[in-house]
Amino acid sequence: MSAPAPPDPAALAGGTAGSRALRPLLHTVLTALADGAATRCGPLPAGDPLTVADRLAERCGPFLPEHGLGADEALRTLVLALAEGAADPADPHCAAHLHCPPLAVATAADLAAAALNPSLDSWDQAPAASALETQVTAELARLVHPAGEAPDALVTTGGTESNLLAVLLARERFAHHPPLTVLCGANAHHSVHRATWILGLPAPRVLPTPRGVLDPVTVHRALDDLDTLRCDPGPPTPALVVGTAGTTDAGIIDPLPALADTVAAHRDRRPALLHIDAAYGGPLLLSPAHAALVAGLERADSVTLDLHKLGWQPVAAGLLTVPDTALLAPLGHRADYLNADDDTAAGLPDLLGRSLRTTRRPDILKIAVTLRALGRTGIACLIDAVCAAARDLAALVDADPALVLQAEPTISTVLFRPAGATDEQVAAIRRGLLADGRAVLGRAQAPGPDGRPALWLKATLLNPHVQGGDLAALLKLVLDRHADLTHRPGTHHPDPAPTAGHLQGPVSR
């Protein structure tokens, strides 16, 4: 029997023949992913950035050969190299960032989106996909703004784009006033600063957050003082107050109801809006056990959500929600080949005003598939699991005299450091574990035991299947690395004594 013909690298993924073309290629990809993970055998490849880059170039270059090497070889070589050199968020010791391990069901849905390749800038490129986006975003927006007049949401690439859109909408809403002033805390995401820069607005007025959260009293005073230095008697300066529901460094949530009260109290004196960056904490709404942490979110004029954090979606899966779809009108834009006036009058949906982007993939599909597959209760279980894992890790740290816990976790982020370690040693521990390929931990500045700023190791737990033994092993890696740095006799720290959270088995839920 003759060998099967090799896959055609010029075959199309769509149409009735697309699935036949994809099937053998998917086998190659899945095999390469498994082989790469087995070869890496850890959360990330060992070595420094130059070592990883050289290894990739040696195995894969040149990237544009004179003659193609075929679909199977190209996929096998490049996917294997990428998998071997990946930082894998599914590994329990890969816990540095708000970088989730995507669900298999969401990843499979993303394949379908890629194969169909609709572009959501005009209805004739995405008939069903545009309808799906309209219906799913409206349903998700109603979760955030249940009392809104006509809640709606835009699909974005993540928190940075969502925050940019929120500032843009606020600027346009008050276009006939003095330039918008953005007020945010020192705990706010850096994208708030980038948004004002991109939009030509004054830099945000950054308010101190010594306790890690934005104080409504501080916001009240800042709003009162906005026009004190103005010489002209013109209209009051409009303000956008930006709060945070889940800071990047520690997962802390600002006092949302009090911030909403403060902004509302100033609306008889100046135009004022409240935007909440809930990229991290927003999905807590889906968990009955944790929804109270984000009470007050529904009072915001706009909300950022990221479902590639506590939603387990492949990147990207962001949302910007508003309580009334009419608030999105400033994004309206005309391009005759996409949304001609007579086409819109004839009933073709106008999609161009649903994003700052033109070509736009249907990221809503993977979100919709995940929601349907898991339902509210299934997603709540995943959220509850990572929050429980964070509490268990915090308990392990707190029970070990060789470690210091910065604070109890609010969501799923835990800050800790070896007792007696300097900031330089904390940084070296993190980089050493990276270089060894043993663990991926983040870093964050937060008050130390003496109240002064200190550098902490950060574990952001987004793997809902992490086990107690994984957490204990992660702490042991940190302590062993600290022992190496300080040249103490012996490099192995005894395992912590068992606690309720330190079990050889699944973390308690």
Short mmCIF file of C-alpha atoms in Angstrom, two decimals:
data_model
loop_
_atom_site.label_atom_id
_atom_site.label_comp_id
_atom_site.label_asym_id
_atom_site.label_seq_id
_atom_site.Cartn_x
_atom_site.Cartn_y
_atom_site.Cartn_z
CA MET A 1 0.00 0.00 0.00
CA SER A 2 1.40 3.39 -0.94
CA ALA A 3 2.04 5.96 1.77
CA PRO A 4 -0.61 8.67 2.14
CA ALA A 5 0.13 11.90 0.35
CA PRO A 6 1.67 14.56 2.59
CA PRO A 7 -0.67 17.38 3.66
CA ASP A 8 -0.93 20.17 1.13
CA PRO A 9 0.41 23.39 2.73
CA ALA A 10 -1.75 25.41 0.33
CA ALA A 11 -5.03 23.68 1.29
CA LEU A 12 -7.75 25.92 2.71
CA ALA A 13 -9.18 25.52 6.21
CA GLY A 14 -12.75 26.49 5.30
CA GLY A 15 -15.42 25.06 3.08
CA THR A 16 -16.58 21.46 2.90
CA ALA A 17 -13.03 20.18 2.37
CA GLY A 18 -11.49 22.23 5.18
CA SER A 19 -11.98 19.65 7.91
CA ARG A 20 -10.25 16.98 5.83
CA ALA A 21 -7.29 19.28 5.30
CA LEU A 22 -7.10 20.18 8.98
CA ARG A 23 -7.40 16.72 10.52
CA PRO A 24 -3.87 15.40 9.79
CA LEU A 25 -2.36 18.79 10.58
CA LEU A 26 -4.08 18.83 13.97
CA HIS A 27 -2.61 15.43 14.73
CA THR A 28 0.85 16.85 14.00
CA VAL A 29 0.20 19.91 16.16
CA LEU A 30 -1.17 17.96 19.13
CA THR A 31 1.74 15.51 19.00
CA ALA A 32 4.24 18.37 18.89
CA LEU A 33 2.54 20.11 21.83
CA ALA A 34 2.73 16.94 23.93
CA ASP A 35 6.33 16.21 22.95
CA GLY A 36 7.37 19.80 23.65
CA ALA A 37 5.79 19.81 27.10
CA ALA A 38 7.46 16.48 27.92
CA THR A 39 10.87 17.73 26.76
CA ARG A 40 10.55 20.98 28.70
CA CYS A 41 9.34 19.09 31.78
CA GLY A 42 8.64 22.18 33.82
CA PRO A 43 6.97 25.57 33.81
CA LEU A 44 9.45 27.18 31.37
CA PRO A 45 12.69 26.37 29.57
CA ALA A 46 15.95 26.54 31.48
CA GLY A 47 18.41 29.20 30.42
CA ASP A 48 18.58 32.94 29.95
CA PRO A 49 16.77 34.81 27.14
CA LEU A 50 19.77 34.58 24.80
CA THR A 51 20.02 30.82 25.31
CA VAL A 52 16.34 30.34 24.51
CA ALA A 53 16.55 32.57 21.44
CA ASP A 54 19.69 30.82 20.14
CA ARG A 55 18.10 27.40 20.62
CA LEU A 56 15.04 28.51 18.65
CA ALA A 57 17.12 29.97 15.82
CA GLU A 58 19.27 26.85 15.59
CA ARG A 59 16.28 24.53 15.32
CA CYS A 60 13.99 26.61 13.13
CA GLY A 61 15.98 29.00 10.98
CA PRO A 62 15.90 30.19 8.32
CA PHE A 63 12.27 31.16 8.62
CA LEU A 64 11.78 31.97 4.92
CA PRO A 65 13.51 29.20 2.98
CA GLU A 66 13.77 29.37 -0.79
CA HIS A 67 11.65 26.24 -1.12
CA GLY A 68 8.99 25.17 1.37
CA LEU A 69 9.58 22.15 3.58
CA GLY A 70 5.94 21.08 3.73
CA ALA A 71 3.08 21.56 6.18
CA ASP A 72 3.91 18.58 8.39
CA GLU A 73 7.58 19.50 8.83
CA ALA A 74 6.85 23.18 9.40
CA LEU A 75 4.21 22.48 12.04
CA ARG A 76 6.21 19.77 13.76
CA THR A 77 9.40 21.85 13.92
CA LEU A 78 7.95 25.18 14.95
CA VAL A 79 5.22 23.98 17.30
CA LEU A 80 7.66 21.63 19.01
CA ALA A 81 10.20 24.46 19.42
CA LEU A 82 7.57 26.83 20.73
CA ALA A 83 6.19 24.25 23.17
CA GLU A 84 9.66 23.36 24.45
CA GLY A 85 10.37 27.05 24.99
CA ALA A 86 7.01 28.05 26.43
CA ALA A 87 6.13 29.43 29.82
CA ASP A 88 3.21 27.08 30.42
CA PRO A 89 0.46 28.54 32.62
CA ALA A 90 -0.98 25.04 33.02
CA ASP A 91 2.09 24.07 35.06
CA PRO A 92 1.32 24.61 38.77
CA HIS A 93 4.66 26.37 39.25
CA CYS A 94 3.95 28.94 36.52
CA ALA A 95 2.22 31.54 38.66
CA ALA A 96 3.75 34.94 38.01
CA HIS A 97 1.09 36.81 36.09
CA LEU A 98 -2.60 37.15 35.33
CA HIS A 99 -1.91 34.63 32.58
CA CYS A 100 -4.38 31.78 32.78
CA PRO A 101 -4.18 28.24 31.43
CA PRO A 102 -6.90 28.22 28.76
CA LEU A 103 -9.61 25.60 28.85
CA ALA A 104 -9.43 22.92 26.18
CA VAL A 105 -13.03 23.61 25.16
CA ALA A 106 -12.26 27.32 24.64
CA THR A 107 -9.13 26.48 22.67
CA ALA A 108 -11.08 24.12 20.42
CA ALA A 109 -13.64 26.87 19.80
CA ASP A 110 -10.81 29.23 18.89
CA LEU A 111 -9.73 26.77 16.22
CA ALA A 112 -13.20 26.97 14.68
CA ALA A 113 -13.02 30.77 14.74
CA ALA A 114 -9.67 30.66 12.95
CA ALA A 115 -10.93 28.19 10.32
CA LEU A 116 -14.08 30.18 9.55
CA ASN A 117 -12.15 33.47 9.77
CA PRO A 118 -15.06 35.93 9.98
CA SER A 119 -14.12 39.57 10.37
CA LEU A 120 -16.46 41.63 12.47
CA ASP A 121 -16.17 44.93 10.67
CA SER A 122 -19.12 44.31 8.36
CA TRP A 123 -22.13 42.01 8.41
CA ASP A 124 -21.36 40.47 5.03
CA GLN A 125 -18.09 39.10 6.46
CA ALA A 126 -19.64 37.68 9.63
CA PRO A 127 -23.42 37.11 9.47
CA ALA A 128 -23.77 34.61 12.32
CA ALA A 129 -20.67 35.74 14.21
CA SER A 130 -21.92 39.33 14.40
CA ALA A 131 -25.30 38.16 15.70
CA LEU A 132 -23.57 35.93 18.26
CA GLU A 133 -21.44 38.83 19.47
CA THR A 134 -24.46 41.13 19.79
CA GLN A 135 -26.45 38.62 21.82
CA VAL A 136 -23.66 37.34 24.09
CA THR A 137 -22.24 40.77 24.88
CA ALA A 138 -25.69 42.06 25.81
CA GLU A 139 -26.19 39.11 28.16
CA LEU A 140 -22.80 39.60 29.82
CA ALA A 141 -23.40 43.34 30.14
CA ARG A 142 -26.66 42.65 31.97
CA LEU A 143 -24.69 40.70 34.59
CA VAL A 144 -22.63 43.82 35.29
CA HIS A 145 -25.39 46.42 34.92
CA PRO A 146 -28.63 44.64 35.87
CA ALA A 147 -30.53 47.90 36.25
CA GLY A 148 -29.11 49.51 33.12
CA GLU A 149 -31.46 50.84 30.48
CA ALA A 150 -29.91 48.81 27.63
CA PRO A 151 -26.65 47.23 28.83
CA ASP A 152 -24.08 46.47 26.17
CA ALA A 153 -20.44 45.43 25.88
CA LEU A 154 -17.66 45.72 23.35
CA VAL A 155 -15.24 42.86 22.75
CA THR A 156 -11.63 44.03 23.17
CA THR A 157 -8.13 42.63 23.23
CA GLY A 158 -7.99 43.07 27.00
CA GLY A 159 -7.79 45.58 29.81
CA THR A 160 -5.50 48.02 28.02
CA GLU A 161 -7.89 48.47 25.10
CA SER A 162 -10.95 48.49 27.37
CA ASN A 163 -9.47 51.20 29.60
CA LEU A 164 -8.50 53.23 26.52
CA LEU A 165 -12.08 53.00 25.26
CA ALA A 166 -13.48 54.04 28.64
CA VAL A 167 -11.32 57.18 28.70
CA LEU A 168 -12.18 57.92 25.06
CA LEU A 169 -15.92 57.62 25.70
CA ALA A 170 -15.64 59.91 28.73
CA ARG A 171 -13.67 62.48 26.72
CA GLU A 172 -16.24 62.48 23.93
CA ARG A 173 -19.16 62.65 26.33
CA PHE A 174 -17.82 65.94 27.64
CA ALA A 175 -16.38 67.21 24.35
CA HIS A 176 -17.81 70.73 24.83
CA HIS A 177 -16.32 71.15 28.31
CA PRO A 178 -12.78 71.88 29.44
CA PRO A 179 -10.40 68.92 28.86
CA LEU A 180 -11.27 65.81 30.84
CA THR A 181 -9.26 65.11 33.98
CA VAL A 182 -8.68 61.47 34.91
CA LEU A 183 -8.29 60.70 38.60
CA CYS A 184 -6.85 57.34 39.58
CA GLY A 185 -4.98 55.76 42.45
CA ALA A 186 -1.32 54.86 42.57
CA ASN A 187 -2.64 51.28 42.46
CA ALA A 188 -4.20 51.76 39.01
CA HIS A 189 -3.02 49.81 35.98
CA HIS A 190 -0.41 51.51 33.81
CA SER A 191 -2.82 51.42 30.86
CA VAL A 192 -4.77 54.32 32.40
CA HIS A 193 -1.71 56.52 31.95
CA ARG A 194 -1.16 55.27 28.41
CA ALA A 195 -4.79 56.02 27.56
CA THR A 196 -4.53 59.69 28.47
CA TRP A 197 -1.25 59.94 26.55
CA ILE A 198 -2.70 58.34 23.41
CA LEU A 199 -5.80 60.53 23.57
CA GLY A 200 -3.90 63.80 24.09
CA LEU A 201 -5.33 64.39 27.54
CA PRO A 202 -3.48 65.69 30.57
CA ALA A 203 -1.71 62.97 32.51
CA PRO A 204 -3.91 61.39 35.19
CA ARG A 205 -3.92 62.92 38.63
CA VAL A 206 -2.53 60.05 40.64
CA LEU A 207 -3.84 59.85 44.19
CA PRO A 208 -1.83 58.13 46.93
CA THR A 209 -2.96 54.67 48.04
CA PRO A 210 -0.87 53.96 51.14
CA ARG A 211 -3.21 51.13 52.19
CA GLY A 212 -3.30 49.69 48.68
CA VAL A 213 -6.79 50.96 47.82
CA LEU A 214 -8.22 54.23 46.53
CA ASP A 215 -9.67 56.16 49.47
CA PRO A 216 -13.04 57.82 48.69
CA VAL A 217 -12.14 60.71 51.02
CA THR A 218 -9.02 61.37 48.96
CA VAL A 219 -11.11 61.23 45.79
CA HIS A 220 -13.63 63.68 47.29
CA ARG A 221 -10.88 66.18 48.10
CA ALA A 222 -9.30 65.82 44.67
CA LEU A 223 -12.64 66.46 42.96
CA ASP A 224 -13.21 69.49 45.17
CA ASP A 225 -9.78 70.87 44.24
CA LEU A 226 -9.97 70.34 40.48
CA ASP A 227 -10.71 73.98 39.59
CA THR A 228 -9.00 75.78 42.46
CA LEU A 229 -6.04 76.88 40.29
CA ARG A 230 -8.12 78.00 37.31
CA CYS A 231 -8.27 81.71 36.57
CA ASP A 232 -11.17 81.66 34.15
CA PRO A 233 -14.82 81.49 35.28
CA GLY A 234 -15.73 78.85 32.69
CA PRO A 235 -17.62 75.62 33.22
CA PRO A 236 -16.25 73.12 35.73
CA THR A 237 -13.67 70.56 34.63
CA PRO A 238 -15.19 67.15 33.88
CA ALA A 239 -13.69 64.19 35.72
CA LEU A 240 -13.36 60.47 35.20
CA VAL A 241 -12.59 58.58 38.39
CA VAL A 242 -10.95 55.23 37.75
CA GLY A 243 -11.24 52.56 40.44
CA THR A 244 -9.77 49.07 40.42
CA ALA A 245 -11.40 45.75 41.23
CA GLY A 246 -8.38 43.49 41.48
CA THR A 247 -5.01 45.22 41.32
CA THR A 248 -2.29 43.63 39.22
CA ASP A 249 0.19 43.52 42.09
CA ALA A 250 -1.96 42.10 44.86
CA GLY A 251 -5.53 41.57 43.66
CA ILE A 252 -6.86 44.23 46.03
CA ILE A 253 -10.31 45.72 45.36
CA ASP A 254 -11.10 49.38 45.89
CA PRO A 255 -14.18 50.27 48.00
CA LEU A 256 -16.52 50.36 45.03
CA PRO A 257 -19.80 51.43 46.72
CA ALA A 258 -18.10 54.31 48.50
CA LEU A 259 -16.37 55.43 45.31
CA ALA A 260 -19.73 55.35 43.49
CA ASP A 261 -21.26 57.44 46.30
CA THR A 262 -18.42 59.96 46.08
CA VAL A 263 -18.72 60.41 42.32
CA ALA A 264 -22.50 60.67 42.54
CA ALA A 265 -22.24 63.35 45.23
CA HIS A 266 -20.14 65.55 42.92
CA ARG A 267 -22.39 65.35 39.88
CA ASP A 268 -24.36 68.43 40.94
CA ARG A 269 -21.10 70.42 40.78
CA ARG A 270 -19.29 69.00 37.75
CA PRO A 271 -19.64 66.32 35.08
CA ALA A 272 -18.23 63.19 36.72
CA LEU A 273 -18.06 59.54 35.68
CA LEU A 274 -16.84 56.36 37.33
CA HIS A 275 -14.93 53.69 35.45
CA ILE A 276 -13.94 50.47 37.18
CA ASP A 277 -11.04 48.45 35.87
CA ALA A 278 -12.29 44.99 36.87
CA ALA A 279 -10.11 43.10 34.40
CA TYR A 280 -9.08 40.74 37.20
CA GLY A 281 -11.93 40.83 39.70
CA GLY A 282 -14.96 41.34 37.47
CA PRO A 283 -15.68 37.64 36.84
CA LEU A 284 -16.18 37.19 40.59
CA LEU A 285 -19.74 38.25 39.77
CA LEU A 286 -20.29 34.70 38.53
CA SER A 287 -19.42 33.16 41.90
CA PRO A 288 -22.10 33.35 44.61
CA ALA A 289 -19.34 32.84 47.18
CA HIS A 290 -17.28 35.82 45.98
CA ALA A 291 -19.66 38.19 44.17
CA ALA A 292 -19.96 40.40 47.27
CA LEU A 293 -16.30 41.40 46.80
CA VAL A 294 -17.31 43.41 43.73
CA ALA A 295 -20.57 44.84 45.03
CA GLY A 296 -20.94 48.33 43.58
CA LEU A 297 -19.66 47.38 40.16
CA GLU A 298 -23.16 47.82 38.81
CA ARG A 299 -23.03 51.55 39.63
CA ALA A 300 -20.07 52.27 37.35
CA ASP A 301 -20.50 54.13 34.06
CA SER A 302 -18.16 51.65 32.38
CA VAL A 303 -16.41 48.45 33.45
CA THR A 304 -13.39 46.58 32.12
CA LEU A 305 -13.49 42.78 32.21
CA ASP A 306 -10.90 40.25 31.05
CA LEU A 307 -12.01 36.68 30.48
CA HIS A 308 -8.45 35.61 29.70
CA LYS A 309 -7.83 35.94 33.43
CA LEU A 310 -10.63 34.54 35.62
CA GLY A 311 -12.41 33.17 32.56
CA TRP A 312 -9.80 30.70 31.30
CA GLN A 313 -9.92 31.91 27.70
CA PRO A 314 -7.07 31.92 25.20
CA VAL A 315 -5.79 35.45 24.70
CA ALA A 316 -7.51 37.71 23.81
CA ALA A 317 -10.89 37.94 25.50
CA GLY A 318 -11.59 41.39 26.93
CA LEU A 319 -14.81 43.35 27.38
CA LEU A 320 -15.86 46.92 28.09
CA THR A 321 -19.38 47.08 29.49
CA VAL A 322 -21.72 50.05 29.75
CA PRO A 323 -25.23 50.35 31.25
CA ASP A 324 -26.73 51.81 28.05
CA THR A 325 -25.72 51.04 24.48
CA ALA A 326 -26.38 54.69 23.56
CA LEU A 327 -23.20 55.58 25.45
CA LEU A 328 -21.21 53.84 22.70
CA ALA A 329 -22.46 56.26 20.01
CA PRO A 330 -19.21 58.32 19.94
CA LEU A 331 -17.47 55.31 18.38
CA GLY A 332 -19.67 55.55 15.30
CA HIS A 333 -17.72 55.83 12.06
CA ARG A 334 -18.52 55.63 8.35
CA ALA A 335 -16.60 53.83 5.62
CA ASP A 336 -18.75 53.41 2.55
CA TYR A 337 -17.44 49.95 1.67
CA LEU A 338 -18.31 48.63 5.15
CA ASN A 339 -21.37 50.50 6.43
CA ALA A 340 -22.84 52.71 3.73
CA ASP A 341 -25.80 54.79 4.84
CA ASP A 342 -28.22 53.11 2.44
CA ASP A 343 -27.07 49.63 3.52
CA THR A 344 -27.65 50.56 7.15
CA ALA A 345 -31.06 52.02 6.26
CA ALA A 346 -31.88 48.77 4.49
CA GLY A 347 -31.24 46.79 7.66
CA LEU A 348 -27.63 45.64 7.44
CA PRO A 349 -26.06 45.92 10.92
CA ASP A 350 -23.44 48.64 11.41
CA LEU A 351 -20.47 46.93 13.09
CA LEU A 352 -17.77 49.53 12.56
CA GLY A 353 -18.71 51.45 15.69
CA ARG A 354 -18.17 48.39 17.91
CA SER A 355 -14.42 48.74 18.05
CA LEU A 356 -11.48 50.98 17.33
CA ARG A 357 -10.19 48.13 15.16
CA THR A 358 -11.42 47.37 11.65
CA THR A 359 -10.48 43.76 10.95
CA ARG A 360 -11.56 41.88 14.06
CA ARG A 361 -11.68 38.15 14.75
CA PRO A 362 -14.72 36.51 16.46
CA ASP A 363 -13.28 36.17 19.96
CA ILE A 364 -16.84 35.94 21.22
CA LEU A 365 -17.12 32.35 19.95
CA LYS A 366 -14.74 30.82 22.50
CA ILE A 367 -16.40 32.86 25.25
CA ALA A 368 -19.88 31.72 24.22
CA VAL A 369 -18.80 28.07 23.97
CA THR A 370 -17.24 28.20 27.44
CA LEU A 371 -20.33 29.81 28.97
CA ARG A 372 -22.57 27.19 27.40
CA ALA A 373 -20.29 24.27 28.32
CA LEU A 374 -19.79 25.20 31.97
CA GLY A 375 -22.75 27.40 32.85
CA ARG A 376 -22.69 29.73 35.82
CA THR A 377 -22.13 26.95 38.32
CA GLY A 378 -19.20 25.47 36.41
CA ILE A 379 -17.43 28.80 36.06
CA ALA A 380 -18.12 29.57 39.72
CA CYS A 381 -16.44 26.30 40.70
CA LEU A 382 -13.28 27.28 38.83
CA ILE A 383 -13.25 30.73 40.43
CA ASP A 384 -13.84 29.29 43.89
CA ALA A 385 -11.06 26.75 43.34
CA VAL A 386 -8.34 29.31 42.59
CA CYS A 387 -9.47 31.55 45.44
CA ALA A 388 -9.31 28.54 47.79
CA ALA A 389 -5.87 27.62 46.48
CA ALA A 390 -4.65 31.15 47.26
CA ARG A 391 -5.96 30.90 50.81
CA ASP A 392 -4.23 27.53 51.20
CA LEU A 393 -0.94 28.91 49.91
CA ALA A 394 -1.24 31.87 52.28
CA ALA A 395 -1.85 29.45 55.17
CA LEU A 396 1.28 27.48 54.27
CA VAL A 397 3.34 30.66 54.19
CA ASP A 398 1.89 31.94 57.44
CA ALA A 399 2.60 28.63 59.19
CA ASP A 400 6.28 28.58 58.19
CA PRO A 401 8.59 30.78 60.29
CA ALA A 402 11.05 30.84 57.39
CA LEU A 403 8.52 32.79 55.28
CA VAL A 404 6.62 36.06 55.64
CA LEU A 405 3.09 36.64 54.28
CA GLN A 406 2.37 40.19 53.14
CA ALA A 407 -1.41 39.96 53.62
CA GLU A 408 -4.30 37.56 53.27
CA PRO A 409 -5.30 37.21 49.59
CA THR A 410 -8.34 39.06 48.32
CA ILE A 411 -8.76 37.01 45.13
CA SER A 412 -6.04 34.59 44.05
CA THR A 413 -2.78 36.53 44.43
CA VAL A 414 -0.40 35.83 47.31
CA LEU A 415 2.60 38.02 48.18
CA PHE A 416 5.34 36.46 50.31
CA ARG A 417 9.10 36.43 50.85
CA PRO A 418 11.68 34.49 52.86
CA ALA A 419 12.11 35.85 56.37
CA GLY A 420 15.21 37.99 56.63
CA ALA A 421 15.70 38.26 52.87
CA THR A 422 16.79 41.56 51.35
CA ASP A 423 15.05 43.03 48.32
CA GLU A 424 18.11 42.10 46.26
CA GLN A 425 17.85 38.50 47.42
CA VAL A 426 14.12 38.38 46.63
CA ALA A 427 14.84 39.56 43.08
CA ALA A 428 17.69 37.05 42.76
CA ILE A 429 15.48 34.18 43.98
CA ARG A 430 12.94 34.95 41.27
CA ARG A 431 15.54 35.24 38.51
CA GLY A 432 17.34 32.10 39.67
CA LEU A 433 14.17 30.03 39.52
CA LEU A 434 13.49 31.40 36.04
CA ALA A 435 16.99 30.54 34.84
CA ASP A 436 16.69 27.01 36.22
CA GLY A 437 13.29 26.53 34.58
CA ARG A 438 11.89 25.52 37.97
CA ALA A 439 9.28 28.19 38.71
CA VAL A 440 7.75 31.39 37.34
CA LEU A 441 6.94 33.81 40.14
CA GLY A 442 6.14 37.49 39.84
CA ARG A 443 7.40 40.44 41.82
CA ALA A 444 5.54 43.30 43.46
CA GLN A 445 6.28 46.30 45.64
CA ALA A 446 4.14 46.45 48.78
CA PRO A 447 4.58 47.52 52.40
CA GLY A 448 6.87 45.29 54.43
CA PRO A 449 6.46 44.28 58.07
CA ASP A 450 7.92 47.65 59.12
CA GLY A 451 5.53 49.56 56.84
CA ARG A 452 8.23 50.60 54.39
CA PRO A 453 8.08 49.53 50.71
CA ALA A 454 9.56 46.10 50.11
CA LEU A 455 9.91 43.69 47.23
CA TRP A 456 7.74 40.58 47.44
CA LEU A 457 7.45 37.39 45.45
CA LYS A 458 4.05 37.12 43.82
CA ALA A 459 2.10 33.93 43.16
CA THR A 460 -0.97 34.50 41.02
CA LEU A 461 -2.95 31.28 41.15
CA LEU A 462 -5.14 30.77 38.09
CA ASN A 463 -4.84 26.99 37.70
CA PRO A 464 -8.04 25.54 39.19
CA HIS A 465 -6.50 22.06 39.35
CA VAL A 466 -3.44 22.97 41.44
CA GLN A 467 -2.90 20.63 44.39
CA GLY A 468 -1.64 21.15 47.89
CA GLY A 469 1.58 19.29 47.17
CA ASP A 470 2.26 21.66 44.26
CA LEU A 471 1.99 24.65 46.58
CA ALA A 472 4.27 23.15 49.21
CA ALA A 473 6.82 22.23 46.55
CA LEU A 474 6.77 25.79 45.20
CA LEU A 475 7.58 27.21 48.62
CA LYS A 476 10.37 24.66 49.05
CA LEU A 477 11.94 25.82 45.78
CA VAL A 478 11.93 29.39 47.08
CA LEU A 479 13.47 28.44 50.42
CA ASP A 480 16.14 26.27 48.82
CA ARG A 481 17.08 29.08 46.47
CA HIS A 482 17.26 31.50 49.40
CA ALA A 483 19.49 29.05 51.28
CA ASP A 484 21.80 28.87 48.27
CA LEU A 485 22.03 32.65 48.14
CA THR A 486 22.83 33.04 51.82
CA HIS A 487 25.28 30.08 51.90
CA ARG A 488 23.59 28.50 54.87
CA PRO A 489 24.66 24.93 55.63
CA GLY A 490 22.48 22.58 53.63
CA THR A 491 20.34 23.58 50.72
CA HIS A 492 17.19 21.71 51.60
CA HIS A 493 14.54 23.13 53.85
CA PRO A 494 12.35 20.62 55.70
CA ASP A 495 8.86 20.30 54.37
CA PRO A 496 6.39 22.49 56.26
CA ALA A 497 4.35 20.72 58.86
CA PRO A 498 0.98 19.63 57.46
CA THR A 499 -1.87 22.09 57.83
CA ALA A 500 -5.41 22.15 56.53
CA GLY A 501 -4.06 23.59 53.27
CA HIS A 502 -0.94 21.41 53.06
CA LEU A 503 -2.23 18.09 51.88
CA GLN A 504 -0.90 15.62 49.36
CA GLY A 505 -3.99 15.81 47.21
CA PRO A 506 -6.45 18.33 45.84
CA VAL A 507 -6.60 21.67 47.59
CA SER A 508 -9.69 21.99 49.73
CA ARG A 509 -12.43 23.80 47.89
#
